[in-house]
Coordinates of C-alpha atoms in Angstrom, one line a residue:
X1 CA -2.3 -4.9 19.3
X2 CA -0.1 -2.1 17.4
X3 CA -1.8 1.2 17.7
X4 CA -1.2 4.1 15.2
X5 CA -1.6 7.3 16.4
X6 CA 0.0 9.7 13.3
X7 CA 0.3 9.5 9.5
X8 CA 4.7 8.8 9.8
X9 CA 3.8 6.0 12.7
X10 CA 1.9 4.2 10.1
X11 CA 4.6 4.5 7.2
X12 CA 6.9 3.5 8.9
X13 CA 5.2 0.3 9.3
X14 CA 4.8 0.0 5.6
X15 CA 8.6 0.7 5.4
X16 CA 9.2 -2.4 7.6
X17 CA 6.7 -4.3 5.3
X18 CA 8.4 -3.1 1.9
X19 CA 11.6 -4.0 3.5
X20 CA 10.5 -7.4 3.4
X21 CA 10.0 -7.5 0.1
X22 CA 13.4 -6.2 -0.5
X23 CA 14.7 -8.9 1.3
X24 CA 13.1 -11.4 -0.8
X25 CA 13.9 -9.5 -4.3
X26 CA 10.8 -8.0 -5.1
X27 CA 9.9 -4.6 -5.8
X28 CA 10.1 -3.1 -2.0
X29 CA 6.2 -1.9 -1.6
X30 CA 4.8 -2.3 1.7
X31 CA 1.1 -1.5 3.5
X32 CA -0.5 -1.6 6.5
X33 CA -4.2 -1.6 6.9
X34 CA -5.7 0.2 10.5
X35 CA -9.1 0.3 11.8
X36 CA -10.7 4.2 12.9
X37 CA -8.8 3.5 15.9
X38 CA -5.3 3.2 15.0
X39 CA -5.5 -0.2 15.8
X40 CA -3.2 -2.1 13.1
X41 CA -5.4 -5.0 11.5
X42 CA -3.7 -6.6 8.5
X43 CA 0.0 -5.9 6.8
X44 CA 1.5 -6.7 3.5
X45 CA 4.1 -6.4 1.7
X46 CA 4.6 -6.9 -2.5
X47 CA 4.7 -10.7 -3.4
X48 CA 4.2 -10.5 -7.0
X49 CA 7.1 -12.5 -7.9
X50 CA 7.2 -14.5 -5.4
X51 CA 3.3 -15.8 -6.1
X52 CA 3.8 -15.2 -10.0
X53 CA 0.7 -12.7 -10.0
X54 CA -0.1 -9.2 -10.1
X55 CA -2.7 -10.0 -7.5
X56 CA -0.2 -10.0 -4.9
X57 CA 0.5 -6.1 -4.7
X58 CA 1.1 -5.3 -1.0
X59 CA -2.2 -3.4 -1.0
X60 CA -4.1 -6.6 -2.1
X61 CA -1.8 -9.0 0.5
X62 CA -3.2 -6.5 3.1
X63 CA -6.8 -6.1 2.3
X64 CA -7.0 -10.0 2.0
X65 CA -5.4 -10.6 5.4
X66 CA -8.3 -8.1 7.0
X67 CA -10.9 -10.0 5.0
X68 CA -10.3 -13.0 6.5
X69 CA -9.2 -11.7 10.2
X70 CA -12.4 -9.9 10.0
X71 CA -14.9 -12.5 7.8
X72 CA -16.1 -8.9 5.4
X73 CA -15.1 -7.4 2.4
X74 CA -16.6 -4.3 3.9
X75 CA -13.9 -2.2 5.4
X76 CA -15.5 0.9 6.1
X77 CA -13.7 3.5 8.6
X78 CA -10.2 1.9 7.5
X79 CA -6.7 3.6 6.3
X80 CA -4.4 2.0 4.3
X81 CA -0.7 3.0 4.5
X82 CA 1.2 1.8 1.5
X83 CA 4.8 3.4 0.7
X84 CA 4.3 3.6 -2.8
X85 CA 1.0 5.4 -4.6
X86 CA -1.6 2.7 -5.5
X87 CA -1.8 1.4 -9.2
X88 CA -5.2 1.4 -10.8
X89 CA -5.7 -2.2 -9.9
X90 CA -5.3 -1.5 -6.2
X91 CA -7.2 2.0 -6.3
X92 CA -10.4 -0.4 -7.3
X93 CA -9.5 -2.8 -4.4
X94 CA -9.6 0.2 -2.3
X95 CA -12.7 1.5 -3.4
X96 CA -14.5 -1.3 -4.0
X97 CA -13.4 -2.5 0.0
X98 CA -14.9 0.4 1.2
X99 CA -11.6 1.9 2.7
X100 CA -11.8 6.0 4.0
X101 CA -8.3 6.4 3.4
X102 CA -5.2 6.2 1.6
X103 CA -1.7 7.7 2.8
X104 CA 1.3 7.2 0.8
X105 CA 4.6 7.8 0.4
X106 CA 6.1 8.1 -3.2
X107 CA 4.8 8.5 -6.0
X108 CA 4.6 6.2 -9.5
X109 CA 4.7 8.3 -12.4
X110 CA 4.8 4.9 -14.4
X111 CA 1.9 3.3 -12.8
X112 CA 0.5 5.6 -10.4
X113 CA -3.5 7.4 -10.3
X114 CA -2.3 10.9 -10.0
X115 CA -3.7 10.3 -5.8
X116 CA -1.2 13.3 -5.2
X117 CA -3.3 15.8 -7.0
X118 CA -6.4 15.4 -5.6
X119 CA -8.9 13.4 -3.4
X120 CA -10.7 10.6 -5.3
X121 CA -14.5 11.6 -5.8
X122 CA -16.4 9.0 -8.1
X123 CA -19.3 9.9 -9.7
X124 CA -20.9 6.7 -9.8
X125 CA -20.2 5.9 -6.0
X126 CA -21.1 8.2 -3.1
X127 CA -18.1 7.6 -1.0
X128 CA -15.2 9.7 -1.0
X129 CA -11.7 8.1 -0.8
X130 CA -9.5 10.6 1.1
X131 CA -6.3 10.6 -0.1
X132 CA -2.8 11.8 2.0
X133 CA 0.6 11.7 -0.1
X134 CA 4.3 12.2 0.4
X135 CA 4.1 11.1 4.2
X136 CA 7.5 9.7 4.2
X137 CA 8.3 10.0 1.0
X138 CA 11.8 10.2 0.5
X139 CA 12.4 7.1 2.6
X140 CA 10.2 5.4 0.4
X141 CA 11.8 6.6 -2.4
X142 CA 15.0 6.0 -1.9
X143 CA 13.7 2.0 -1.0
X144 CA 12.8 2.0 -4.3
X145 CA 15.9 3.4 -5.6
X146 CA 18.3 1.0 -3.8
X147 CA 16.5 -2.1 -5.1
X148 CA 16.3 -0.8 -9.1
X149 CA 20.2 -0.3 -8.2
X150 CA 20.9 -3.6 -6.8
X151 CA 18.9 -4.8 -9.7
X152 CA 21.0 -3.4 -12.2
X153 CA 24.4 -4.8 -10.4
X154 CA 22.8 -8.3 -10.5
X155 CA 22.1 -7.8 -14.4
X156 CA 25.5 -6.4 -14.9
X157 CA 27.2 -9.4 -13.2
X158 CA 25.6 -12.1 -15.0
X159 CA 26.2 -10.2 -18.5

């Protein structure tokens, strides 16, 4: 098994993930889920189009692999690595699944939590979701970039 031993090891396996969505014309998000010892248990990568749901953020694809690999929705000890920060949707599937950590590369001033600014404490949940961001994050960024460009070319070409 794939063993993650630093922050940039484990983006750049989200890279590879959100480069498969590239490939397929989605929005190029990747994640990779590890266990508390680097061990890599579930990927993912952004399938939204593809599957015709928001449900199928890379986050979610990644969480839902471990559930069933494991046979729990409890995923405590865990890190996700996901290339771009989670939306709110995905910061609930993280919370909710139990999940110590979050590292990610760019951020989403459209849709993003504001994970950048501070670690996530709620109030109504004793568990602390550490958060790391910008691991990464120009490579992540500039995924991003490329496919909003190629996106515009297409549109241009059909016009």
């Amino acid at each position: 098994m794939k063993q993650i031993h630093n922050h940039e090891a484990g983006m750049a396996l989200a890279l590879c993930e959100a480069k498969k969505s590239l490939d397929r014309g989605e929005v190029p998000i990747g994640a990779v889920l590890v266990d508390q010892f680097g061990t890599v248990v579930s990927k993912g990568y952004n399938l939204v189009e593809h599957k015709t749901t928001q449900l199928a953020h890379a986050e979610a694809q990644a969480i839902a692999k471990a559930n069933k690999k494991l046979k729990t929705w409890r995923l405590n000890g865990y890190w996700l690595y996901v290339t771009l920060e989670p939306c709110l949707m995905c910061l609930g599937l993280i919370q909710l699944s139990r999940i110590d950590g979050i590292c990610f590369g760019a951020t989403s001033p459209l849709f993003g939590t504001g994970l950048g600014k501070t670690n996530l404490d709620f109030s109504f949940y004793e568990k602390r979701v550490h958060v790391i961001s910008g691991v990464r994050e120009q490579e992540c960024a500039e995924l991003l970039k490329l496919f909003f460009k190629l996106t515009r070319a297409k549109k241009k070409g059909l016009s």
